[in-house]
Short mmCIF file of C-alpha atoms in Angstrom, two decimals:
data_model
loop_
_atom_site.label_atom_id
_atom_site.label_comp_id
_atom_site.label_asym_id
_atom_site.label_seq_id
_atom_site.Cartn_x
_atom_site.Cartn_y
_atom_site.Cartn_z
CA MET H 60 80.09 156.50 60.96
CA SER H 61 76.85 156.18 59.08
CA THR H 62 76.68 152.44 59.54
CA VAL H 63 76.09 152.47 63.24
CA GLU H 64 72.95 154.58 63.26
CA ASN H 65 70.24 151.97 62.62
CA THR H 66 71.04 149.77 65.63
CA ASN H 67 67.41 149.41 66.66
CA ASP H 68 66.13 148.66 63.22
CA THR H 69 64.45 145.25 63.30
CA ASN H 70 65.02 144.93 59.56
CA THR H 71 68.74 144.61 60.00
CA MET H 72 69.81 141.36 58.36
CA ILE H 73 73.52 141.54 59.01
CA ARG H 74 75.14 143.40 61.88
CA VAL H 75 78.90 143.46 62.20
CA ARG H 76 80.63 145.08 65.14
CA ASP H 77 84.33 145.76 65.59
CA LEU H 78 85.34 142.86 63.36
CA HIS H 79 89.02 141.91 63.41
CA LYS H 80 90.76 139.08 61.62
CA THR H 81 94.44 138.43 62.05
CA PHE H 82 96.28 135.69 60.19
CA GLY H 83 99.23 134.29 62.06
CA LYS H 84 100.67 136.82 64.45
CA HIS H 85 101.14 139.92 62.38
CA ILE H 86 99.00 139.88 59.25
CA GLN H 87 95.96 141.95 60.08
CA ALA H 88 93.49 141.37 57.23
CA VAL H 89 90.52 143.06 58.89
CA ALA H 90 91.18 145.74 61.49
CA GLY H 91 87.94 146.82 63.10
CA VAL H 92 84.94 146.90 60.80
CA ASP H 93 81.31 147.85 61.53
CA LEU H 94 78.52 147.19 59.08
CA ASP H 95 74.75 147.01 59.06
CA VAL H 96 72.96 145.53 56.10
CA ARG H 97 69.20 145.98 55.98
CA SER H 98 66.93 143.28 54.68
CA GLY H 99 66.74 143.58 50.89
CA GLU H 100 69.76 145.83 50.68
CA VAL H 101 72.60 145.32 48.22
CA VAL H 102 76.01 146.28 49.55
CA VAL H 103 79.02 146.21 47.27
CA ILE H 104 82.47 146.07 48.84
CA VAL H 105 85.33 147.39 46.74
CA GLY H 106 88.98 147.89 47.47
CA PRO H 107 92.48 147.16 46.27
CA SER H 108 93.75 143.60 46.34
CA GLY H 109 94.81 142.54 49.81
CA SER H 110 92.58 145.14 51.41
CA GLY H 111 90.62 142.51 53.33
CA LYS H 112 87.37 142.66 51.38
CA SER H 113 87.12 138.91 50.82
CA THR H 114 88.06 138.24 54.43
CA VAL H 115 85.23 140.45 55.66
CA LEU H 116 82.83 138.51 53.47
CA ARG H 117 84.18 135.15 54.62
CA CYS H 118 83.82 136.18 58.25
CA LEU H 119 80.09 136.68 57.70
CA ASN H 120 79.44 132.94 57.41
CA LEU H 121 82.46 131.96 59.49
CA LEU H 122 84.51 130.48 56.67
CA GLU H 123 87.04 132.58 58.54
CA THR H 124 86.71 132.76 62.30
CA PRO H 125 86.92 136.38 63.41
CA THR H 126 89.74 137.11 65.81
CA HIS H 127 87.61 139.67 67.57
CA GLY H 128 84.18 141.25 67.24
CA THR H 129 80.67 140.02 66.55
CA VAL H 130 78.66 139.08 63.50
CA GLU H 131 74.88 138.80 63.72
CA ILE H 132 72.80 137.26 60.96
CA ASP H 133 69.09 137.98 61.26
CA GLY H 134 69.47 138.59 64.98
CA VAL H 135 71.58 135.52 65.73
CA ASP H 136 75.11 136.10 66.98
CA VAL H 137 77.08 133.62 64.90
CA THR H 138 80.30 134.39 66.73
CA ALA H 139 78.79 133.30 70.05
CA LYS H 140 79.99 130.03 71.53
CA GLY H 141 77.59 127.15 70.88
CA CYS H 142 76.00 128.76 67.85
CA ASP H 143 74.80 126.15 65.35
CA ILE H 144 76.83 127.49 62.45
CA ASP H 145 75.55 124.87 59.99
CA ALA H 146 72.01 126.11 60.50
CA ILE H 147 73.12 129.71 59.91
CA ARG H 148 75.11 128.84 56.82
CA ALA H 149 72.03 127.25 55.27
CA GLU H 150 70.46 130.73 55.45
CA VAL H 151 73.50 132.44 53.96
CA GLY H 152 74.22 131.52 50.36
CA MET H 153 77.75 132.00 49.12
CA VAL H 154 79.09 132.24 45.59
CA PHE H 155 82.83 131.83 45.09
CA GLN H 156 85.28 133.23 42.59
CA GLN H 157 86.24 129.70 41.50
CA PHE H 158 82.60 128.47 41.37
CA ASN H 159 83.47 125.41 43.49
CA LEU H 160 80.91 123.16 41.90
CA PHE H 161 81.23 119.52 42.88
CA PRO H 162 82.92 117.97 39.83
CA HIS H 163 81.82 114.40 40.54
CA LEU H 164 78.13 115.34 40.57
CA THR H 165 75.80 116.44 37.80
CA VAL H 166 74.42 119.98 37.84
CA MET H 167 71.18 118.59 39.24
CA ASP H 168 72.91 116.64 42.01
CA ASN H 169 75.03 119.69 42.86
CA ILE H 170 71.83 121.58 43.59
CA VAL H 171 69.94 118.69 45.19
CA LEU H 172 72.62 117.49 47.65
CA ALA H 173 72.39 120.13 50.38
CA GLN H 174 68.64 120.50 49.99
CA ARG H 175 68.25 116.86 50.93
CA LYS H 176 70.89 116.68 53.67
CA VAL H 177 70.30 120.06 55.29
CA ARG H 178 66.71 120.99 54.41
CA HIS H 179 65.60 117.34 54.51
CA ARG H 180 63.52 117.75 51.39
CA ASN H 181 62.51 114.61 49.55
CA LYS H 182 63.87 113.92 46.10
CA THR H 183 60.83 115.22 44.21
CA GLU H 184 60.77 118.51 46.11
CA ALA H 185 64.52 119.00 45.81
CA THR H 186 64.52 118.24 42.09
CA ALA H 187 61.61 120.58 41.46
CA GLU H 188 63.32 123.37 43.39
CA ALA H 189 66.55 122.74 41.51
CA MET H 190 64.76 123.01 38.16
CA ARG H 191 63.06 126.20 39.33
CA GLN H 192 66.42 127.78 40.21
CA LEU H 193 68.09 126.50 37.04
CA THR H 194 65.30 128.09 35.03
CA ARG H 195 65.78 131.29 36.98
CA VAL H 196 69.48 131.43 36.03
CA GLY H 197 68.60 130.47 32.47
CA ILE H 198 70.10 127.00 31.98
CA PRO H 199 67.46 124.36 32.82
CA GLU H 200 68.71 122.29 29.87
CA LYS H 201 72.05 121.69 31.64
CA ALA H 202 70.56 119.75 34.55
CA ASP H 203 72.20 116.45 33.56
CA ALA H 204 75.55 117.90 32.51
CA TYR H 205 78.70 117.68 34.59
CA PRO H 206 80.38 120.93 35.67
CA LYS H 207 83.38 120.39 33.39
CA GLN H 208 81.12 120.36 30.35
CA LEU H 209 79.91 123.88 31.10
CA SER H 210 81.46 127.24 30.35
CA GLY H 211 82.67 129.34 33.26
CA GLY H 212 79.63 131.59 33.06
CA GLN H 213 77.30 128.60 33.10
CA GLN H 214 79.16 127.07 36.04
CA GLN H 215 78.86 130.26 38.03
CA ARG H 216 75.13 130.43 37.28
CA VAL H 217 74.77 126.85 38.52
CA ALA H 218 76.65 127.87 41.67
CA ILE H 219 74.16 130.71 42.17
CA ALA H 220 71.24 128.34 41.59
CA ARG H 221 72.75 125.90 44.08
CA ALA H 222 72.91 128.58 46.76
CA LEU H 223 69.43 129.92 45.96
CA ALA H 224 67.85 126.46 46.19
CA MET H 225 68.49 126.54 49.94
CA GLY H 226 66.16 129.52 50.21
CA PRO H 227 68.76 131.78 51.83
CA LYS H 228 68.00 135.09 53.53
CA VAL H 229 71.32 136.55 52.42
CA MET H 230 73.59 135.97 49.46
CA LEU H 231 77.33 136.59 49.62
CA PHE H 232 79.30 136.97 46.40
CA ASP H 233 83.09 136.73 46.54
CA GLU H 234 84.38 138.18 43.25
CA PRO H 235 81.89 136.09 41.27
CA THR H 236 83.07 137.27 37.85
CA SER H 237 86.82 137.56 38.41
CA ALA H 238 87.62 134.08 37.08
CA LEU H 239 85.43 134.45 33.99
CA ASP H 240 86.35 135.20 30.41
CA PRO H 241 85.17 138.73 29.60
CA GLU H 242 82.35 137.63 27.33
CA MET H 243 80.77 135.62 30.14
CA VAL H 244 80.75 138.30 32.80
CA SER H 245 77.46 139.84 31.77
CA GLU H 246 75.43 136.62 31.91
CA VAL H 247 76.40 136.24 35.57
CA LEU H 248 75.88 139.91 36.39
CA ASP H 249 72.44 139.78 34.76
CA VAL H 250 71.42 136.97 37.10
CA MET H 251 72.73 138.97 40.06
CA LEU H 252 70.86 142.09 38.94
CA GLU H 253 67.63 140.10 38.72
CA LEU H 254 68.27 138.78 42.19
CA ALA H 255 68.85 142.29 43.54
CA LYS H 256 65.63 143.50 41.92
CA ALA H 257 63.75 140.60 43.49
CA GLY H 258 64.72 141.97 46.90
CA MET H 259 67.49 139.60 47.96
CA THR H 260 69.84 140.86 50.63
CA MET H 261 73.26 140.78 49.02
CA VAL H 262 76.84 141.54 49.98
CA VAL H 263 79.03 141.55 46.91
CA VAL H 264 82.78 141.81 46.61
CA THR H 265 83.49 142.76 43.02
CA HIS H 266 85.51 144.89 40.65
CA GLU H 267 82.50 145.37 38.37
CA MET H 268 81.74 149.03 38.92
CA GLY H 269 78.93 148.95 36.36
CA PHE H 270 77.16 146.40 38.51
CA ALA H 271 77.81 148.43 41.65
CA ARG H 272 76.31 151.53 40.06
CA ARG H 273 73.20 149.74 38.85
CA ALA H 274 72.49 147.37 41.73
CA ALA H 275 74.11 148.66 44.89
CA ASP H 276 72.26 150.58 47.56
CA ARG H 277 75.55 151.29 49.20
CA VAL H 278 79.16 150.95 48.19
CA VAL H 279 81.86 150.35 50.78
CA PHE H 280 85.47 151.20 50.09
CA ILE H 281 87.86 149.14 52.20
CA ASP H 282 91.60 149.61 52.46
CA GLU H 283 94.13 148.02 54.79
CA GLY H 284 91.41 146.17 56.64
CA LYS H 285 89.32 149.24 57.44
CA PHE H 286 86.23 150.77 55.90
CA VAL H 287 87.44 154.09 54.56
CA GLU H 288 84.16 155.32 53.16
CA ILE H 289 80.57 154.20 52.73
CA GLY H 290 77.95 155.81 50.54
CA SER H 291 75.51 155.51 47.68
CA PRO H 292 77.10 154.56 44.33
CA ASP H 293 76.69 158.14 43.07
CA GLU H 294 78.36 159.62 46.12
CA MET H 295 81.18 157.14 46.01
CA PHE H 296 81.94 157.24 42.32
CA ASP H 297 81.26 160.92 41.63
CA ARG H 298 82.04 162.64 44.91
CA PRO H 299 84.37 160.49 47.00
CA GLN H 300 85.40 162.24 50.21
CA HIS H 301 88.65 160.54 51.01
CA GLU H 302 91.90 160.77 49.12
CA ARG H 303 92.38 156.99 49.08
CA THR H 304 88.89 156.41 47.73
CA LYS H 305 89.46 159.02 45.05
CA ALA H 306 92.80 157.50 44.06
CA PHE H 307 91.30 154.01 43.88
CA PHE H 308 88.36 154.98 41.70
CA ASP H 309 90.62 157.12 39.51
CA LYS H 310 92.71 154.05 38.84
CA ILE H 311 89.90 151.65 38.02
CA LEU H 312 87.37 153.94 36.36
CA HIS H 313 89.60 155.94 34.04
CA HIS H 314 92.40 154.21 32.25
CA MET C 108 106.16 121.12 16.66
CA SER C 109 107.32 124.67 16.28
CA SER C 110 108.58 125.10 19.81
CA VAL C 111 111.79 123.08 19.37
CA ASN C 112 114.47 125.18 20.90
CA TYR C 113 117.95 125.15 19.38
CA ASP C 114 119.40 127.35 22.04
CA PRO C 115 122.40 125.51 23.53
CA HIS C 116 121.26 126.71 26.95
CA ALA C 117 117.71 125.55 26.39
CA GLY C 118 117.78 123.60 29.60
CA ALA C 119 117.95 126.80 31.57
CA VAL C 120 115.19 128.51 29.64
CA LEU C 121 111.72 128.56 31.10
CA PRO C 122 109.10 126.49 29.28
CA THR C 123 107.27 128.61 26.73
CA GLY C 124 103.86 127.33 27.72
CA ASN C 125 102.94 124.87 24.99
CA GLU C 126 105.41 122.22 26.00
CA SER C 127 105.04 119.94 28.96
CA GLY C 128 108.14 121.21 30.74
CA ALA C 129 109.43 118.31 32.81
CA THR C 130 108.87 115.46 30.36
CA ARG C 131 111.12 114.88 27.41
CA HIS C 132 110.09 116.52 24.24
CA ARG C 133 108.67 113.97 21.82
CA ASP C 134 108.62 114.94 18.20
CA ASP C 135 107.71 113.14 15.01
CA THR C 136 111.27 112.87 13.77
CA GLU C 137 112.22 110.51 16.59
CA PRO C 138 112.86 107.00 15.18
CA TRP C 139 110.31 104.37 16.19
CA TYR C 140 112.85 102.26 18.09
CA GLU C 141 113.36 105.10 20.55
CA THR C 142 109.81 104.81 21.87
CA PHE C 143 109.00 101.17 21.13
CA PRO C 144 108.19 99.26 24.38
CA TRP C 145 111.15 96.89 24.24
CA TRP C 146 110.74 96.16 27.91
CA ALA C 147 107.37 94.53 27.21
CA VAL C 148 108.95 92.30 24.59
CA LEU C 149 111.70 91.27 27.01
CA MET C 150 109.14 90.58 29.73
CA GLY C 151 107.19 88.49 27.24
CA ILE C 152 110.30 86.45 26.37
CA ILE C 153 111.17 85.84 30.02
CA PHE C 154 107.58 84.87 30.73
CA ALA C 155 107.46 82.51 27.73
CA VAL C 156 110.71 80.81 28.78
CA LEU C 157 109.36 80.24 32.30
CA VAL C 158 106.08 78.88 30.97
CA GLY C 159 107.99 76.63 28.58
CA LEU C 160 110.13 75.25 31.40
CA VAL C 161 107.16 74.46 33.60
CA VAL C 162 105.14 72.92 30.79
CA PHE C 163 107.83 70.85 29.09
CA ASP C 164 110.38 70.05 31.81
CA ALA C 165 109.39 67.27 34.19
CA GLY C 166 111.44 68.68 37.08
CA TYR C 167 109.89 72.17 36.91
CA ASN C 168 106.53 70.59 36.30
CA GLN C 169 106.78 68.60 39.49
CA ALA C 170 107.89 71.64 41.48
CA TYR C 171 105.00 73.62 40.07
CA ASP C 172 102.47 70.95 40.98
CA ARG C 173 103.86 70.85 44.48
CA ILE C 174 103.78 74.62 44.93
CA ILE C 175 100.56 75.68 43.20
CA PRO C 176 98.23 74.42 45.99
CA GLY C 177 99.54 77.38 48.01
CA LEU C 178 97.98 79.76 45.51
CA TRP C 179 94.63 79.79 47.25
CA LEU C 180 96.19 80.80 50.58
CA THR C 181 98.23 83.49 48.86
CA VAL C 182 95.14 84.91 47.19
CA LYS C 183 93.05 84.62 50.36
CA ALA C 184 95.73 86.32 52.48
CA THR C 185 96.06 89.08 49.87
CA LEU C 186 92.35 89.78 49.61
CA ALA C 187 91.70 89.63 53.35
CA SER C 188 94.73 91.75 54.28
CA PHE C 189 94.06 94.34 51.61
CA ALA C 190 90.39 94.65 52.53
CA ILE C 191 91.13 95.11 56.23
CA ALA C 192 94.09 97.41 55.52
CA CYS C 193 91.94 99.62 53.28
CA SER C 194 89.20 99.98 55.87
CA ALA C 195 91.66 100.67 58.68
CA GLY C 196 93.74 102.91 56.43
CA LEU C 197 90.73 105.00 55.50
CA LEU C 198 89.83 105.33 59.16
CA LEU C 199 93.38 106.41 60.00
CA ALA C 200 93.34 108.93 57.16
CA LEU C 201 90.02 110.37 58.34
CA MET C 202 91.45 110.65 61.86
CA ARG C 203 94.56 112.32 60.47
CA THR C 204 92.55 114.93 58.57
CA SER C 205 89.95 115.44 61.31
CA GLY C 206 89.51 118.48 63.51
CA SER C 207 90.54 116.61 66.64
CA VAL C 208 94.09 117.05 67.90
CA VAL C 209 93.91 113.70 69.70
CA MET C 210 92.76 111.80 66.61
CA ARG C 211 95.31 113.48 64.37
CA ASN C 212 98.16 112.62 66.68
CA LEU C 213 97.04 109.06 67.36
CA SER C 214 96.88 108.43 63.63
CA ARG C 215 100.25 110.06 63.02
CA THR C 216 101.85 108.02 65.80
CA TYR C 217 100.52 104.78 64.35
CA VAL C 218 101.74 105.56 60.86
CA GLU C 219 105.19 106.69 62.01
CA PHE C 220 105.52 103.59 64.18
CA ILE C 221 104.62 101.18 61.37
CA ARG C 222 106.76 102.94 58.80
CA GLY C 223 109.77 102.96 61.07
CA ILE C 224 110.07 99.20 61.43
CA PRO C 225 111.06 96.59 58.82
CA MET C 226 108.11 94.61 57.60
CA LEU C 227 109.61 91.24 58.50
CA VAL C 228 110.26 92.36 62.07
CA LEU C 229 106.69 93.62 62.32
CA ILE C 230 105.34 90.32 61.02
CA PHE C 231 107.28 88.39 63.67
CA THR C 232 106.33 90.83 66.40
CA ILE C 233 102.64 90.91 65.57
CA THR C 234 102.14 87.20 64.92
CA LEU C 235 104.37 85.92 67.72
CA VAL C 236 103.96 88.61 70.37
CA VAL C 237 101.13 91.07 69.89
CA VAL C 238 98.33 88.77 68.71
CA PRO C 239 99.04 85.98 71.26
CA GLU C 240 99.29 88.41 74.16
CA VAL C 241 96.22 90.40 73.17
CA SER C 242 94.19 87.23 72.58
CA ASN C 243 95.42 85.83 75.90
CA SER C 244 94.32 88.90 77.75
CA LEU C 245 90.94 88.59 76.05
CA GLY C 246 90.73 85.00 77.25
CA MET C 247 90.91 83.27 73.88
CA GLN C 248 94.23 81.39 74.09
CA ASN C 249 95.62 79.98 70.86
CA ARG C 250 92.30 80.21 69.15
CA ILE C 251 93.65 82.36 66.34
CA SER C 252 95.17 80.29 63.53
CA PRO C 253 98.60 81.10 62.06
CA PHE C 254 96.87 82.18 58.86
CA TRP C 255 94.69 84.79 60.57
CA ARG C 256 97.54 85.98 62.75
CA ALA C 257 99.48 86.54 59.55
CA VAL C 258 96.56 88.36 57.95
CA ILE C 259 96.24 90.56 61.02
CA ALA C 260 99.95 91.38 60.79
CA LEU C 261 99.84 92.26 57.11
CA SER C 262 96.63 94.26 57.61
CA LEU C 263 98.07 96.32 60.46
CA ILE C 264 101.23 97.03 58.48
CA TYR C 265 99.49 98.01 55.26
CA ALA C 266 96.89 100.04 57.14
CA GLY C 267 99.74 102.38 57.99
CA TYR C 268 100.92 102.61 54.37
CA ILE C 269 97.43 102.91 52.90
CA ALA C 270 96.50 105.58 55.43
CA GLU C 271 99.12 107.79 53.80
CA ILE C 272 97.62 107.14 50.37
CA PHE C 273 94.14 108.08 51.54
CA ARG C 274 95.48 111.12 53.35
CA ALA C 275 97.16 112.32 50.17
CA GLY C 276 93.91 111.70 48.29
CA ILE C 277 91.84 113.64 50.80
CA GLU C 278 94.33 116.50 50.83
CA SER C 279 94.37 116.61 47.03
CA VAL C 280 90.72 117.70 47.01
CA ASP C 281 90.57 121.47 46.59
CA ARG C 282 89.91 123.44 49.76
CA GLY C 283 87.14 125.29 47.90
CA GLN C 284 85.15 122.05 47.74
CA VAL C 285 84.96 121.87 51.51
CA GLU C 286 84.13 125.58 51.75
CA ALA C 287 81.36 125.18 49.17
CA GLY C 288 79.89 122.26 51.07
CA ARG C 289 80.10 123.94 54.46
CA SER C 290 78.72 127.23 53.12
CA LEU C 291 75.60 125.34 52.04
CA GLY C 292 75.11 124.25 55.64
CA LEU C 293 76.43 120.71 55.23
CA SER C 294 78.02 119.33 58.36
CA ARG C 295 81.69 118.45 58.40
CA ARG C 296 80.74 114.81 58.26
CA ASP C 297 78.36 115.15 55.30
CA THR C 298 80.91 117.28 53.47
CA THR C 299 83.54 114.61 53.92
CA ARG C 300 81.24 111.78 52.94
CA SER C 301 79.42 113.31 49.98
CA ILE C 302 81.99 115.73 48.58
CA VAL C 303 85.56 115.01 49.68
CA LEU C 304 85.70 111.21 49.78
CA PRO C 305 84.14 110.52 46.37
CA GLN C 306 86.76 112.79 44.79
CA ALA C 307 89.59 111.49 46.97
CA LEU C 308 88.80 107.86 46.19
CA ARG C 309 89.01 108.47 42.46
CA ALA C 310 92.42 110.05 42.92
CA VAL C 311 93.84 107.15 44.93
CA VAL C 312 92.92 104.28 42.61
CA PRO C 313 96.38 104.09 40.98
CA PRO C 314 98.48 104.13 44.18
CA LEU C 315 95.98 101.84 45.88
CA GLY C 316 96.33 99.39 43.01
CA ASN C 317 100.09 99.48 43.44
CA ASP C 318 99.69 98.62 47.10
CA PHE C 319 97.37 95.75 46.23
CA ILE C 320 100.16 94.25 44.13
CA ALA C 321 102.62 94.98 46.94
CA VAL C 322 100.42 93.12 49.45
CA LEU C 323 100.31 90.16 47.09
CA LYS C 324 104.10 90.07 46.88
CA ASP C 325 104.54 90.58 50.60
CA THR C 326 102.35 87.59 51.44
CA SER C 327 105.54 85.64 50.62
CA LEU C 328 106.91 86.93 53.93
CA LEU C 329 104.16 84.98 55.66
CA SER C 330 106.10 81.83 54.78
CA THR C 331 108.26 82.70 57.78
CA VAL C 332 105.37 82.29 60.20
CA GLY C 333 104.02 78.97 58.99
CA VAL C 334 101.43 79.92 56.40
CA LEU C 335 101.42 77.32 53.64
CA GLU C 336 101.27 79.81 50.79
CA ILE C 337 103.27 79.69 47.58
CA THR C 338 106.66 80.64 48.96
CA GLN C 339 106.39 78.32 51.96
CA ASN C 340 105.48 75.45 49.62
CA ALA C 341 108.54 76.25 47.54
CA ARG C 342 110.75 76.32 50.64
CA GLN C 343 109.44 73.00 51.83
CA TYR C 344 109.72 71.38 48.43
CA SER C 345 113.26 72.58 47.85
CA ALA C 346 114.35 71.74 51.40
CA GLY C 347 113.18 68.16 50.94
CA SER C 348 114.38 67.63 47.37
CA PHE C 349 117.30 70.07 47.07
CA LYS C 350 115.74 71.18 43.77
CA PHE C 351 116.16 74.86 44.54
CA ARG C 352 116.33 75.90 40.91
CA ASP C 353 113.08 74.12 39.95
CA ALA C 354 111.26 75.34 43.05
CA TYR C 355 112.16 79.01 42.86
CA LEU C 356 111.85 79.42 39.10
CA ALA C 357 108.38 77.86 39.24
CA THR C 358 107.57 80.22 42.14
CA THR C 359 108.87 83.16 40.12
CA LEU C 360 106.54 82.22 37.28
CA ILE C 361 103.51 82.04 39.56
CA TYR C 362 104.15 85.44 41.16
CA LEU C 363 104.96 87.05 37.83
CA SER C 364 101.72 85.71 36.31
CA LEU C 365 99.74 87.17 39.17
CA THR C 366 101.41 90.58 39.19
CA ILE C 367 101.31 91.00 35.40
CA LEU C 368 97.65 90.07 35.35
CA LEU C 369 96.92 92.57 38.13
CA SER C 370 98.92 95.32 36.42
CA LEU C 371 96.92 94.85 33.24
CA LEU C 372 93.65 94.92 35.18
CA LEU C 373 94.78 98.03 36.98
CA ALA C 374 95.75 99.81 33.77
CA PHE C 375 92.35 98.93 32.35
CA LEU C 376 90.58 100.22 35.45
CA GLU C 377 92.54 103.48 35.41
CA ARG C 378 91.69 104.03 31.76
CA ARG C 379 88.04 103.41 32.48
CA LEU C 380 88.09 105.87 35.36
CA SER C 381 89.87 108.65 33.51
CA ALA C 382 87.64 108.10 30.50
CA GLY C 383 84.58 108.40 32.71
CA ARG C 384 85.80 111.71 34.01
CA THR C 385 86.12 113.37 30.63
CA ALA C 386 83.27 111.63 28.83
CA VAL C 387 80.77 114.02 27.33
CA ARG C 388 77.31 113.41 28.68
CA SER C 389 74.47 115.75 27.98
#
């Protein structure tokens, strides 16, 4: 498979080998996945619901513990025993479908909290960085608001700012626009496009094919816990090789 | 409202979405006496009668004067027991929700043990057996007063109950909150302290308030182990004078005053908290 060829590339940011994740005894969510993501690359994972795409993503920062296989982030094997996973997670930003902002904290405190506790920045530094990221996602005026006072799109942008404030090497997006009202999808995708252009390494699980076409270096189609096909957006959308890939894109692109 | 359903089988029909489902449908045509808080009026009447008796009747007045000195011990026992029980209960809840199998099971064992035994039996056992034997083995014979033994008993009992409240509060915090915290690199401990607990504590204020009132009422059980609180004063007064009616109606008034006052405070606090959560700040 094309993913395994750049093993000796020092620019590899994420390296996944033979990843398996089984829930309980019989539910095999991920059944042997290999993936290399180069530094600065944007990889979009698509697939039908229940195909294991979110589980793959969640295995990358060990929100799910892989049943088998290895995950390396920037050369560090996070699946190895004794790995300081908190230190790795600080380098891997994650954006969730449900935003998961901390409702008892203001937007500013949401972004400041981990900077202070994990990065040990002082209050002035953390606040300045938070304002920088809020400006980047376009809502610096919401710094003192509480999450519930914001629209879904604004909340998700705060969530992105919160992750970016840690200065991550990689950003993971788990269906970041799936819980949004349609009119708010674009404001979040715009922020993600900017981020991709700025050279951030990104792994994105999404149903937004427009985003995949514009931002992705590679698109991965996953089904039943296995990568069926990997290629450039043009290859995948216009000339899919596998029947299952074809059927999937037929369903979501033309209706 | 337009969603009133005249279907005779309405009870079996699924809610249509704009009605609250489980609660009874309240509409504007309902006469005022259906929803008027008659219970509060009745409580007010009962309370007024008791106050009247104590103020104007010499017998009740005497009983009251004889019993009221126990108020301070009742309040002190309540505050001390509740404070200790909350701290221990929080600790038990944190153990119960921790990653350690040992901690989880120790906590569970404690709670199951406490909950499985009548409170009065526990009070006797702890004040008359556990505390003396433990203090003996620590070389401090009989140095713990009956009052503090009683407080220890009530604290240990309520720690078990309050642990369950805190556990429910902690578990009510969405799993995504923990994932968000951990994905930012926060340790398990920091996630619990800065993200889970602040949200859990807000959720447990109402049940915790209920348990505060329950502790207050259960301090009356301490009369059985020689603490001169309100109930014990009433027992002594009535045993000496045979004025059971005066003694226990005066006692009833004192407890009712305390619990009503606390309920009102609690309602106020809950309103403040829920208002704070939805207040628009910008």
